[in-house]
Amino acid sequence: MRLIRLTMVVAAIFIVTALVARIRPAHANGGAGKQPLIQLEADFMKAAAEKGSKGYMSYYADDGVEVPNNAAIIQGKANIAKTMSFLDDKNNHLAWTPVGADMSSSGDLGYTYGTYEFHAQDKDGKAIVEHGHYTSIWKRQHDGNWKVVLDMGNSSPEAGK
Amino acid sequence: MRLIRLTMVVAAIFIVTALVARIRPAHANGGAGKQPLIQLEADFMKAAAEKGSKGYMSYYADDGVEVPNNAAIIQGKANIAKTMSFLDDKNNHLAWTPVGADMSSSGDLGYTYGTYEFHAQDKDGKAIVEHGHYTSIWKRQHDGNWKVVLDMGNSSPEAGK
């Protein structure tokens, strides 16, 4: 009888824990969930700065989608990679700053958005700077790693706006 | 004793159900989860077509973010609404077509992306059409309703690309 009681108490704890986990509202870990994505973005930018297009593309999912400004939507990492060789030119430098982020309560889908600056040189070697916004959607993959499943960019009128 | 056994069986069913729900991998309902978002987008567009800016804004979360092309990021539904009165001009018509969508395994965060067409008239009454892409991020709110927490737009070179 003691064993049955103990089993029932353990079962009750399991039930309550599992049910609370299921009914937890979407926003419950919205705050705590942002930090891993902000850290990911910093790692992502470091990889692009140090390893160029290969470093940048290492953060994309195989089925990732690029939604570029003034160009057609690109489906798949292999096709996106073909457009990113400009990151291998040492005169070019792409830097971005997250403004906000959020994650699902299940911790497997999240997004970041913010501003970017692209520093390059024109044909005469003169420094040029482009400003814009981005949104990146991140999804946890089968192996537990986070990858970009969608990235979109557009233009902003001035730096950081 | 029969009551105890029955209680334990019910408890066991609860535990298994709840645990299976928790360990379901992130990609498990990636496919099935898209349909509600595609339907939401259709309802969203209908509301905008029938009720103008009020219909459009009724799909935004209070803390929604707009990431416009060639303008600064706008934080909050009230501020975004100030920029949407162009939808109340009957000469203007905004239509969009989703290309893809996905949702978290917890079913509380998802996104859609696709192409849009904006039909308007210039100063001389001549019809003009703008083409672009969009990404909308949807989050289930406290009351169970889905709202847009981020919307971003850019330009595309031609219709539907």
PDB file of C-alpha atoms in Angstrom:
ATOM      1  CA  MET A   1       0.000   0.000   0.000  1.00  0.00           C
ATOM      2  CA  ARG A   2       2.915   2.401   0.757  1.00  0.00           C
ATOM      3  CA  LEU A   3       4.388   1.534  -2.662  1.00  0.00           C
ATOM      4  CA  ILE A   4       1.062   2.295  -4.375  1.00  0.00           C
ATOM      5  CA  ARG A   5       0.797   5.614  -2.546  1.00  0.00           C
ATOM      6  CA  LEU A   6       4.384   6.529  -3.449  1.00  0.00           C
ATOM      7  CA  THR A   7       3.742   5.592  -7.100  1.00  0.00           C
ATOM      8  CA  MET A   8       0.622   7.738  -7.152  1.00  0.00           C
ATOM      9  CA  VAL A   9       2.463  10.727  -5.668  1.00  0.00           C
ATOM     10  CA  VAL A  10       5.222  10.386  -8.275  1.00  0.00           C
ATOM     11  CA  ALA A  11       2.574  10.032 -10.986  1.00  0.00           C
ATOM     12  CA  ALA A  12       0.773  13.138  -9.732  1.00  0.00           C
ATOM     13  CA  ILE A  13       4.018  15.154  -9.821  1.00  0.00           C
ATOM     14  CA  PHE A  14       4.651  13.968 -13.378  1.00  0.00           C
ATOM     15  CA  ILE A  15       1.145  14.910 -14.485  1.00  0.00           C
ATOM     16  CA  VAL A  16       1.284  18.384 -12.973  1.00  0.00           C
ATOM     17  CA  THR A  17       4.775  19.047 -14.391  1.00  0.00           C
ATOM     18  CA  ALA A  18       3.823  17.848 -17.855  1.00  0.00           C
ATOM     19  CA  LEU A  19       0.506  19.698 -17.949  1.00  0.00           C
ATOM     20  CA  VAL A  20       2.054  22.951 -16.734  1.00  0.00           C
ATOM     21  CA  ALA A  21       4.665  22.613 -19.478  1.00  0.00           C
ATOM     22  CA  ARG A  22       1.932  22.163 -22.101  1.00  0.00           C
ATOM     23  CA  ILE A  23      -0.288  25.042 -21.045  1.00  0.00           C
ATOM     24  CA  ARG A  24       2.554  27.526 -20.550  1.00  0.00           C
ATOM     25  CA  PRO A  25       1.624  30.502 -22.681  1.00  0.00           C
ATOM     26  CA  ALA A  26       3.688  31.464 -25.712  1.00  0.00           C
ATOM     27  CA  HIS A  27       5.102  34.579 -24.137  1.00  0.00           C
ATOM     28  CA  ALA A  28       6.269  32.875 -20.935  1.00  0.00           C
ATOM     29  CA  ASN A  29       9.910  32.554 -21.976  1.00  0.00           C
ATOM     30  CA  GLY A  30       9.874  35.281 -24.584  1.00  0.00           C
ATOM     31  CA  GLY A  31      12.342  37.270 -22.554  1.00  0.00           C
ATOM     32  CA  ALA A  32      14.686  34.525 -21.415  1.00  0.00           C
ATOM     33  CA  GLY A  33      14.573  32.952 -24.863  1.00  0.00           C
ATOM     34  CA  LYS A  34      16.057  35.949 -26.659  1.00  0.00           C
ATOM     35  CA  GLN A  35      19.583  35.715 -25.300  1.00  0.00           C
ATOM     36  CA  PRO A  36      20.667  32.554 -27.199  1.00  0.00           C
ATOM     37  CA  LEU A  37      19.583  34.200 -30.472  1.00  0.00           C
ATOM     38  CA  ILE A  38      21.467  37.420 -29.727  1.00  0.00           C
ATOM     39  CA  GLN A  39      24.583  35.327 -28.970  1.00  0.00           C
ATOM     40  CA  LEU A  40      24.028  33.336 -32.189  1.00  0.00           C
ATOM     41  CA  GLU A  41      23.929  36.566 -34.167  1.00  0.00           C
ATOM     42  CA  ALA A  42      27.266  37.645 -32.693  1.00  0.00           C
ATOM     43  CA  ASP A  43      28.809  34.256 -33.580  1.00  0.00           C
ATOM     44  CA  PHE A  44      27.248  34.468 -37.069  1.00  0.00           C
ATOM     45  CA  MET A  45      28.779  37.898 -37.726  1.00  0.00           C
ATOM     46  CA  LYS A  46      32.184  36.784 -36.394  1.00  0.00           C
ATOM     47  CA  ALA A  47      32.140  33.766 -38.732  1.00  0.00           C
ATOM     48  CA  ALA A  48      31.338  36.023 -41.713  1.00  0.00           C
ATOM     49  CA  ALA A  49      34.083  38.505 -40.775  1.00  0.00           C
ATOM     50  CA  GLU A  50      36.719  35.807 -40.265  1.00  0.00           C
ATOM     51  CA  LYS A  51      35.808  33.259 -42.959  1.00  0.00           C
ATOM     52  CA  GLY A  52      33.881  35.279 -45.557  1.00  0.00           C
ATOM     53  CA  SER A  53      31.056  33.631 -47.459  1.00  0.00           C
ATOM     54  CA  LYS A  54      31.856  30.135 -46.084  1.00  0.00           C
ATOM     55  CA  GLY A  55      31.588  31.401 -42.516  1.00  0.00           C
ATOM     56  CA  TYR A  56      28.390  33.281 -43.336  1.00  0.00           C
ATOM     57  CA  MET A  57      26.772  30.332 -45.104  1.00  0.00           C
ATOM     58  CA  SER A  58      27.681  27.904 -42.282  1.00  0.00           C
ATOM     59  CA  TYR A  59      24.800  29.475 -40.338  1.00  0.00           C
ATOM     60  CA  TYR A  60      22.196  28.711 -43.026  1.00  0.00           C
ATOM     61  CA  ALA A  61      19.895  25.668 -43.046  1.00  0.00           C
ATOM     62  CA  ASP A  62      20.027  23.525 -46.195  1.00  0.00           C
ATOM     63  CA  ASP A  63      16.440  24.582 -46.970  1.00  0.00           C
ATOM     64  CA  GLY A  64      17.070  28.236 -46.060  1.00  0.00           C
ATOM     65  CA  VAL A  65      15.391  31.036 -48.016  1.00  0.00           C
ATOM     66  CA  GLU A  66      16.812  34.439 -48.964  1.00  0.00           C
ATOM     67  CA  VAL A  67      14.355  37.288 -49.567  1.00  0.00           C
ATOM     68  CA  PRO A  68      16.633  39.964 -51.092  1.00  0.00           C
ATOM     69  CA  ASN A  69      15.833  43.558 -51.906  1.00  0.00           C
ATOM     70  CA  ASN A  70      15.473  44.158 -55.663  1.00  0.00           C
ATOM     71  CA  ALA A  71      16.131  40.521 -56.585  1.00  0.00           C
ATOM     72  CA  ALA A  72      14.029  37.355 -56.777  1.00  0.00           C
ATOM     73  CA  ILE A  73      13.533  35.071 -53.748  1.00  0.00           C
ATOM     74  CA  ILE A  74      16.279  32.419 -53.557  1.00  0.00           C
ATOM     75  CA  GLN A  75      15.419  28.924 -52.285  1.00  0.00           C
ATOM     76  CA  GLY A  76      18.074  26.669 -50.712  1.00  0.00           C
ATOM     77  CA  LYS A  77      21.501  27.155 -49.148  1.00  0.00           C
ATOM     78  CA  ALA A  78      23.386  26.050 -52.281  1.00  0.00           C
ATOM     79  CA  ASN A  79      21.665  28.715 -54.417  1.00  0.00           C
ATOM     80  CA  ILE A  80      22.060  31.424 -51.771  1.00  0.00           C
ATOM     81  CA  ALA A  81      25.789  30.624 -51.444  1.00  0.00           C
ATOM     82  CA  LYS A  82      26.281  31.502 -55.137  1.00  0.00           C
ATOM     83  CA  THR A  83      25.304  35.119 -54.380  1.00  0.00           C
ATOM     84  CA  MET A  84      27.507  35.620 -51.297  1.00  0.00           C
ATOM     85  CA  SER A  85      31.050  35.616 -52.751  1.00  0.00           C
ATOM     86  CA  PHE A  86      31.182  39.406 -52.278  1.00  0.00           C
ATOM     87  CA  LEU A  87      31.884  38.612 -48.607  1.00  0.00           C
ATOM     88  CA  ASP A  88      35.249  37.145 -49.680  1.00  0.00           C
ATOM     89  CA  ASP A  89      36.490  40.556 -50.913  1.00  0.00           C
ATOM     90  CA  LYS A  90      38.519  42.006 -48.051  1.00  0.00           C
ATOM     91  CA  ASN A  91      37.415  45.529 -49.005  1.00  0.00           C
ATOM     92  CA  ASN A  92      33.840  44.551 -48.130  1.00  0.00           C
ATOM     93  CA  HIS A  93      32.613  44.421 -44.579  1.00  0.00           C
ATOM     94  CA  LEU A  94      29.099  43.538 -43.463  1.00  0.00           C
ATOM     95  CA  ALA A  95      28.111  44.272 -39.855  1.00  0.00           C
ATOM     96  CA  TRP A  96      24.723  44.071 -38.217  1.00  0.00           C
ATOM     97  CA  THR A  97      23.139  45.002 -34.895  1.00  0.00           C
ATOM     98  CA  PRO A  98      20.051  43.250 -33.504  1.00  0.00           C
ATOM     99  CA  VAL A  99      17.222  45.514 -32.317  1.00  0.00           C
ATOM    100  CA  GLY A 100      14.900  42.747 -31.082  1.00  0.00           C
ATOM    101  CA  ALA A 101      14.372  38.995 -30.914  1.00  0.00           C
ATOM    102  CA  ASP A 102      11.846  36.434 -29.707  1.00  0.00           C
ATOM    103  CA  MET A 103      11.490  32.663 -29.505  1.00  0.00           C
ATOM    104  CA  SER A 104       8.642  30.136 -29.390  1.00  0.00           C
ATOM    105  CA  SER A 105       7.824  28.544 -26.027  1.00  0.00           C
ATOM    106  CA  SER A 106       9.123  25.227 -27.434  1.00  0.00           C
ATOM    107  CA  GLY A 107      12.500  26.864 -28.071  1.00  0.00           C
ATOM    108  CA  ASP A 108      12.835  25.597 -31.633  1.00  0.00           C
ATOM    109  CA  LEU A 109      11.847  28.632 -33.723  1.00  0.00           C
ATOM    110  CA  GLY A 110      12.881  32.238 -33.201  1.00  0.00           C
ATOM    111  CA  TYR A 111      13.729  35.452 -34.976  1.00  0.00           C
ATOM    112  CA  THR A 112      15.972  38.469 -34.788  1.00  0.00           C
ATOM    113  CA  TYR A 113      15.702  41.795 -36.559  1.00  0.00           C
ATOM    114  CA  GLY A 114      17.816  44.895 -36.678  1.00  0.00           C
ATOM    115  CA  THR A 115      20.004  47.131 -38.788  1.00  0.00           C
ATOM    116  CA  TYR A 116      23.071  46.480 -40.928  1.00  0.00           C
ATOM    117  CA  GLU A 117      25.881  48.460 -42.490  1.00  0.00           C
ATOM    118  CA  PHE A 118      27.739  47.318 -45.565  1.00  0.00           C
ATOM    119  CA  HIS A 119      31.108  48.958 -46.149  1.00  0.00           C
ATOM    120  CA  ALA A 120      32.642  48.572 -49.603  1.00  0.00           C
ATOM    121  CA  GLN A 121      34.598  50.461 -52.263  1.00  0.00           C
ATOM    122  CA  ASP A 122      33.307  51.791 -55.549  1.00  0.00           C
ATOM    123  CA  LYS A 123      35.155  51.366 -58.878  1.00  0.00           C
ATOM    124  CA  ASP A 124      37.478  54.262 -58.048  1.00  0.00           C
ATOM    125  CA  GLY A 125      38.406  52.824 -54.662  1.00  0.00           C
ATOM    126  CA  LYS A 126      36.263  55.346 -52.823  1.00  0.00           C
ATOM    127  CA  ALA A 127      34.623  54.090 -49.610  1.00  0.00           C
ATOM    128  CA  ILE A 128      30.859  53.615 -49.773  1.00  0.00           C
ATOM    129  CA  VAL A 129      28.417  52.613 -47.043  1.00  0.00           C
ATOM    130  CA  GLU A 130      24.966  51.085 -47.469  1.00  0.00           C
ATOM    131  CA  HIS A 131      22.446  51.021 -44.618  1.00  0.00           C
ATOM    132  CA  GLY A 132      19.549  48.638 -44.186  1.00  0.00           C
ATOM    133  CA  HIS A 133      17.372  46.449 -42.022  1.00  0.00           C
ATOM    134  CA  TYR A 134      17.260  42.678 -41.743  1.00  0.00           C
ATOM    135  CA  THR A 135      15.052  39.959 -40.300  1.00  0.00           C
ATOM    136  CA  SER A 136      16.488  36.484 -39.712  1.00  0.00           C
ATOM    137  CA  ILE A 137      14.335  33.500 -38.747  1.00  0.00           C
ATOM    138  CA  TRP A 138      16.181  30.774 -36.864  1.00  0.00           C
ATOM    139  CA  LYS A 139      15.149  27.127 -36.495  1.00  0.00           C
ATOM    140  CA  ARG A 140      16.705  24.431 -34.349  1.00  0.00           C
ATOM    141  CA  GLN A 141      17.785  21.586 -36.605  1.00  0.00           C
ATOM    142  CA  HIS A 142      17.707  17.795 -36.074  1.00  0.00           C
ATOM    143  CA  ASP A 143      21.228  17.905 -34.597  1.00  0.00           C
ATOM    144  CA  GLY A 144      20.274  20.639 -32.108  1.00  0.00           C
ATOM    145  CA  ASN A 145      22.135  23.430 -33.932  1.00  0.00           C
ATOM    146  CA  TRP A 146      20.341  26.647 -34.803  1.00  0.00           C
ATOM    147  CA  LYS A 147      20.324  27.696 -38.454  1.00  0.00           C
ATOM    148  CA  VAL A 148      18.857  30.551 -40.469  1.00  0.00           C
ATOM    149  CA  VAL A 149      15.783  29.335 -42.372  1.00  0.00           C
ATOM    150  CA  LEU A 150      14.879  32.777 -43.733  1.00  0.00           C
ATOM    151  CA  ASP A 151      16.825  35.990 -44.127  1.00  0.00           C
ATOM    152  CA  MET A 152      15.414  39.193 -45.562  1.00  0.00           C
ATOM    153  CA  GLY A 153      16.969  42.603 -46.147  1.00  0.00           C
ATOM    154  CA  ASN A 154      15.842  46.053 -47.206  1.00  0.00           C
ATOM    155  CA  SER A 155      17.135  49.632 -47.193  1.00  0.00           C
ATOM    156  CA  SER A 156      17.082  52.196 -44.416  1.00  0.00           C
ATOM    157  CA  PRO A 157      17.340  55.963 -44.871  1.00  0.00           C
ATOM    158  CA  GLU A 158      20.226  56.344 -42.412  1.00  0.00           C
ATOM    159  CA  ALA A 159      22.502  54.321 -40.145  1.00  0.00           C
ATOM    160  CA  GLY A 160      20.839  52.492 -37.267  1.00  0.00           C
ATOM    161  CA  LYS A 161      17.250  53.586 -38.105  1.00  0.00           C
TER     162      LYS A 161
ATOM    163  CA  MET B   1      -8.495  -1.378  -4.880  1.00  0.00           C
ATOM    164  CA  ARG B   2     -10.271  -1.238  -8.286  1.00  0.00           C
ATOM    165  CA  LEU B   3     -10.512   2.547  -7.905  1.00  0.00           C
ATOM    166  CA  ILE B   4      -6.791   2.807  -7.201  1.00  0.00           C
ATOM    167  CA  ARG B   5      -5.986   0.672 -10.245  1.00  0.00           C
ATOM    168  CA  LEU B   6      -8.290   2.754 -12.453  1.00  0.00           C
ATOM    169  CA  THR B   7      -6.724   5.967 -11.127  1.00  0.00           C
ATOM    170  CA  MET B   8      -3.259   4.647 -11.887  1.00  0.00           C
ATOM    171  CA  VAL B   9      -4.218   3.641 -15.430  1.00  0.00           C
ATOM    172  CA  VAL B  10      -5.678   7.104 -16.062  1.00  0.00           C
ATOM    173  CA  ALA B  11      -2.544   8.655 -14.549  1.00  0.00           C
ATOM    174  CA  ALA B  12      -0.304   6.515 -16.770  1.00  0.00           C
ATOM    175  CA  ILE B  13      -2.238   7.575 -19.897  1.00  0.00           C
ATOM    176  CA  PHE B  14      -1.855  11.229 -18.870  1.00  0.00           C
ATOM    177  CA  ILE B  15       1.889  10.833 -18.302  1.00  0.00           C
ATOM    178  CA  VAL B  16       2.529   9.131 -21.633  1.00  0.00           C
ATOM    179  CA  THR B  17       0.403  11.682 -23.530  1.00  0.00           C
ATOM    180  CA  ALA B  18       2.082  14.635 -21.871  1.00  0.00           C
ATOM    181  CA  LEU B  19       5.613  13.274 -22.277  1.00  0.00           C
ATOM    182  CA  VAL B  20       5.100  12.406 -25.952  1.00  0.00           C
ATOM    183  CA  ALA B  21       3.847  15.954 -26.502  1.00  0.00           C
ATOM    184  CA  ARG B  22       6.960  17.391 -24.849  1.00  0.00           C
ATOM    185  CA  ILE B  23       9.568  15.322 -26.679  1.00  0.00           C
ATOM    186  CA  ARG B  24       8.049  15.774 -30.132  1.00  0.00           C
ATOM    187  CA  PRO B  25      10.850  17.202 -32.258  1.00  0.00           C
ATOM    188  CA  ALA B  26      10.706  20.726 -33.659  1.00  0.00           C
ATOM    189  CA  HIS B  27      10.186  19.653 -37.251  1.00  0.00           C
ATOM    190  CA  ALA B  28       7.411  17.135 -36.508  1.00  0.00           C
ATOM    191  CA  ASN B  29       4.482  19.407 -37.336  1.00  0.00           C
ATOM    192  CA  GLY B  30       6.368  21.760 -39.641  1.00  0.00           C
ATOM    193  CA  GLY B  31       4.167  20.671 -42.519  1.00  0.00           C
ATOM    194  CA  ALA B  32       0.802  20.398 -40.806  1.00  0.00           C
ATOM    195  CA  GLY B  33       1.402  23.641 -38.955  1.00  0.00           C
ATOM    196  CA  LYS B  34       1.555  25.797 -42.076  1.00  0.00           C
ATOM    197  CA  GLN B  35      -2.092  25.621 -43.045  1.00  0.00           C
ATOM    198  CA  PRO B  36      -3.499  27.798 -40.208  1.00  0.00           C
ATOM    199  CA  LEU B  37      -1.027  30.539 -41.143  1.00  0.00           C
ATOM    200  CA  ILE B  38      -1.929  30.405 -44.833  1.00  0.00           C
ATOM    201  CA  GLN B  39      -5.613  30.695 -43.865  1.00  0.00           C
ATOM    202  CA  LEU B  40      -4.773  33.593 -41.507  1.00  0.00           C
ATOM    203  CA  GLU B  41      -3.075  35.406 -44.365  1.00  0.00           C
ATOM    204  CA  ALA B  42      -6.161  35.037 -46.530  1.00  0.00           C
ATOM    205  CA  ASP B  43      -8.363  36.403 -43.704  1.00  0.00           C
ATOM    206  CA  PHE B  44      -5.843  39.225 -43.108  1.00  0.00           C
ATOM    207  CA  MET B  45      -5.934  40.298 -46.761  1.00  0.00           C
ATOM    208  CA  LYS B  46      -9.743  40.120 -46.867  1.00  0.00           C
ATOM    209  CA  ALA B  47      -9.955  42.360 -43.774  1.00  0.00           C
ATOM    210  CA  ALA B  48      -7.627  44.906 -45.395  1.00  0.00           C
ATOM    211  CA  ALA B  49      -9.586  44.863 -48.673  1.00  0.00           C
ATOM    212  CA  GLU B  50     -12.968  45.237 -46.955  1.00  0.00           C
ATOM    213  CA  LYS B  51     -12.122  47.526 -44.019  1.00  0.00           C
ATOM    214  CA  GLY B  52      -8.973  49.354 -45.105  1.00  0.00           C
ATOM    215  CA  SER B  53      -6.392  50.305 -42.500  1.00  0.00           C
ATOM    216  CA  LYS B  54      -8.634  49.275 -39.577  1.00  0.00           C
ATOM    217  CA  GLY B  55      -9.058  45.785 -41.019  1.00  0.00           C
ATOM    218  CA  TYR B  56      -5.345  45.541 -41.760  1.00  0.00           C
ATOM    219  CA  MET B  57      -4.279  46.730 -38.305  1.00  0.00           C
ATOM    220  CA  SER B  58      -6.730  44.376 -36.542  1.00  0.00           C
ATOM    221  CA  TYR B  59      -4.228  41.598 -37.330  1.00  0.00           C
ATOM    222  CA  TYR B  60      -1.306  43.343 -35.574  1.00  0.00           C
ATOM    223  CA  ALA B  61      -0.196  42.662 -31.998  1.00  0.00           C
ATOM    224  CA  ASP B  62      -0.029  45.705 -29.709  1.00  0.00           C
ATOM    225  CA  ASP B  63       3.759  45.309 -29.554  1.00  0.00           C
ATOM    226  CA  GLY B  64       4.068  44.610 -33.297  1.00  0.00           C
ATOM    227  CA  VAL B  65       7.053  45.905 -35.273  1.00  0.00           C
ATOM    228  CA  GLU B  66       7.142  47.223 -38.841  1.00  0.00           C
ATOM    229  CA  VAL B  67      10.437  46.995 -40.747  1.00  0.00           C
ATOM    230  CA  PRO B  68       9.693  49.122 -43.828  1.00  0.00           C
ATOM    231  CA  ASN B  69      11.801  49.617 -46.926  1.00  0.00           C
ATOM    232  CA  ASN B  70      13.460  53.065 -47.047  1.00  0.00           C
ATOM    233  CA  ALA B  71      11.995  54.186 -43.702  1.00  0.00           C
ATOM    234  CA  ALA B  72      12.935  53.734 -40.047  1.00  0.00           C
ATOM    235  CA  ILE B  73      11.752  50.728 -38.008  1.00  0.00           C
ATOM    236  CA  ILE B  74       8.375  51.432 -36.339  1.00  0.00           C
ATOM    237  CA  GLN B  75       7.672  49.979 -32.873  1.00  0.00           C
ATOM    238  CA  GLY B  76       4.092  49.352 -31.683  1.00  0.00           C
ATOM    239  CA  LYS B  77       0.672  48.943 -33.324  1.00  0.00           C
ATOM    240  CA  ALA B  78      -0.409  52.525 -32.572  1.00  0.00           C
ATOM    241  CA  ASN B  79       2.618  53.975 -34.378  1.00  0.00           C
ATOM    242  CA  ILE B  80       2.320  51.562 -37.306  1.00  0.00           C
ATOM    243  CA  ALA B  81      -1.373  52.432 -37.716  1.00  0.00           C
ATOM    244  CA  LYS B  82      -0.430  56.098 -38.354  1.00  0.00           C
ATOM    245  CA  THR B  83       1.356  55.027 -41.558  1.00  0.00           C
ATOM    246  CA  MET B  84      -1.408  52.806 -42.967  1.00  0.00           C
ATOM    247  CA  SER B  85      -4.153  55.281 -43.906  1.00  0.00           C
ATOM    248  CA  PHE B  86      -3.213  54.851 -47.584  1.00  0.00           C
ATOM    249  CA  LEU B  87      -5.202  51.596 -47.377  1.00  0.00           C
ATOM    250  CA  ASP B  88      -8.372  53.699 -46.907  1.00  0.00           C
ATOM    251  CA  ASP B  89      -8.011  55.218 -50.399  1.00  0.00           C
ATOM    252  CA  LYS B  90     -10.251  53.141 -52.671  1.00  0.00           C
ATOM    253  CA  ASN B  91      -7.853  53.659 -55.575  1.00  0.00           C
ATOM    254  CA  ASN B  92      -5.211  51.716 -53.652  1.00  0.00           C
ATOM    255  CA  HIS B  93      -5.227  47.948 -53.486  1.00  0.00           C
ATOM    256  CA  LEU B  94      -2.686  45.795 -51.684  1.00  0.00           C
ATOM    257  CA  ALA B  95      -2.653  42.055 -52.413  1.00  0.00           C
ATOM    258  CA  TRP B  96      -0.166  39.428 -51.355  1.00  0.00           C
ATOM    259  CA  THR B  97       0.553  35.765 -52.056  1.00  0.00           C
ATOM    260  CA  PRO B  98       2.341  33.492 -49.586  1.00  0.00           C
ATOM    261  CA  VAL B  99       5.234  31.441 -50.985  1.00  0.00           C
ATOM    262  CA  GLY B 100       6.078  29.563 -47.775  1.00  0.00           C
ATOM    263  CA  ALA B 101       5.316  29.279 -44.067  1.00  0.00           C
ATOM    264  CA  ASP B 102       6.401  27.368 -40.983  1.00  0.00           C
ATOM    265  CA  MET B 103       5.455  27.106 -37.318  1.00  0.00           C
ATOM    266  CA  SER B 104       7.180  26.124 -34.061  1.00  0.00           C
ATOM    267  CA  SER B 105       6.384  22.691 -32.581  1.00  0.00           C
ATOM    268  CA  SER B 106       4.602  24.494 -29.726  1.00  0.00           C
ATOM    269  CA  GLY B 107       2.275  26.132 -32.251  1.00  0.00           C
ATOM    270  CA  ASP B 108       2.662  29.635 -30.825  1.00  0.00           C
ATOM    271  CA  LEU B 109       5.141  31.261 -33.214  1.00  0.00           C
ATOM    272  CA  GLY B 110       5.203  31.054 -36.998  1.00  0.00           C
ATOM    273  CA  TYR B 111       6.004  32.975 -40.151  1.00  0.00           C
ATOM    274  CA  THR B 112       4.881  33.465 -43.698  1.00  0.00           C
ATOM    275  CA  TYR B 113       6.722  35.034 -46.625  1.00  0.00           C
ATOM    276  CA  GLY B 114       5.815  35.787 -50.165  1.00  0.00           C
ATOM    277  CA  THR B 115       5.214  38.453 -52.767  1.00  0.00           C
ATOM    278  CA  TYR B 116       2.905  41.452 -52.882  1.00  0.00           C
ATOM    279  CA  GLU B 117       1.470  43.811 -55.464  1.00  0.00           C
ATOM    280  CA  PHE B 118       0.365  47.319 -54.668  1.00  0.00           C
ATOM    281  CA  HIS B 119      -1.972  48.921 -57.186  1.00  0.00           C
ATOM    282  CA  ALA B 120      -2.432  52.700 -56.969  1.00  0.00           C
ATOM    283  CA  GLN B 121      -2.777  55.804 -59.102  1.00  0.00           C
ATOM    284  CA  ASP B 122      -0.198  58.522 -59.673  1.00  0.00           C
ATOM    285  CA  LYS B 123      -0.978  62.267 -59.519  1.00  0.00           C
ATOM    286  CA  ASP B 124      -2.404  62.192 -63.049  1.00  0.00           C
ATOM    287  CA  GLY B 125      -4.719  59.278 -62.268  1.00  0.00           C
ATOM    288  CA  LYS B 126      -2.552  56.838 -64.186  1.00  0.00           C
ATOM    289  CA  ALA B 127      -2.451  53.277 -62.799  1.00  0.00           C
ATOM    290  CA  ILE B 128       0.831  52.243 -61.192  1.00  0.00           C
ATOM    291  CA  VAL B 129       1.876  48.890 -59.750  1.00  0.00           C
ATOM    292  CA  GLU B 130       4.637  48.227 -57.217  1.00  0.00           C
ATOM    293  CA  HIS B 131       6.016  44.732 -56.664  1.00  0.00           C
ATOM    294  CA  GLY B 132       7.732  43.428 -53.573  1.00  0.00           C
ATOM    295  CA  HIS B 133       8.346  40.696 -51.024  1.00  0.00           C
ATOM    296  CA  TYR B 134       7.166  40.432 -47.452  1.00  0.00           C
ATOM    297  CA  THR B 135       7.857  38.391 -44.332  1.00  0.00           C
ATOM    298  CA  SER B 136       5.277  38.323 -41.525  1.00  0.00           C
ATOM    299  CA  ILE B 137       5.978  36.758 -38.138  1.00  0.00           C
ATOM    300  CA  TRP B 138       2.873  35.577 -36.270  1.00  0.00           C
ATOM    301  CA  LYS B 139       2.536  34.945 -32.547  1.00  0.00           C
ATOM    302  CA  ARG B 140      -0.377  33.427 -30.648  1.00  0.00           C
ATOM    303  CA  GLN B 141      -1.583  35.944 -28.072  1.00  0.00           C
ATOM    304  CA  HIS B 142      -2.880  35.491 -24.489  1.00  0.00           C
ATOM    305  CA  ASP B 143      -6.456  35.149 -25.827  1.00  0.00           C
ATOM    306  CA  GLY B 144      -5.467  32.458 -28.344  1.00  0.00           C
ATOM    307  CA  ASN B 145      -5.697  34.740 -31.383  1.00  0.00           C
ATOM    308  CA  TRP B 146      -2.793  34.974 -33.802  1.00  0.00           C
ATOM    309  CA  LYS B 147      -1.348  38.436 -34.470  1.00  0.00           C
ATOM    310  CA  VAL B 148       1.496  39.842 -36.556  1.00  0.00           C
ATOM    311  CA  VAL B 149       4.460  40.702 -34.293  1.00  0.00           C
ATOM    312  CA  LEU B 150       6.768  41.670 -37.156  1.00  0.00           C
ATOM    313  CA  ASP B 151       6.161  42.622 -40.759  1.00  0.00           C
ATOM    314  CA  MET B 152       8.869  43.498 -43.247  1.00  0.00           C
ATOM    315  CA  GLY B 153       8.734  44.533 -46.883  1.00  0.00           C
ATOM    316  CA  ASN B 154      11.160  45.131 -49.728  1.00  0.00           C
ATOM    317  CA  SER B 155      11.126  45.501 -53.514  1.00  0.00           C
ATOM    318  CA  SER B 156      11.133  42.824 -56.192  1.00  0.00           C
ATOM    319  CA  PRO B 157      12.235  43.287 -59.803  1.00  0.00           C
ATOM    320  CA  GLU B 158       9.020  41.873 -61.256  1.00  0.00           C
ATOM    321  CA  ALA B 159       5.640  40.461 -60.225  1.00  0.00           C
ATOM    322  CA  GLY B 160       5.689  37.230 -58.238  1.00  0.00           C
ATOM    323  CA  LYS B 161       9.500  36.883 -58.113  1.00  0.00           C
TER     324      LYS B 161
END
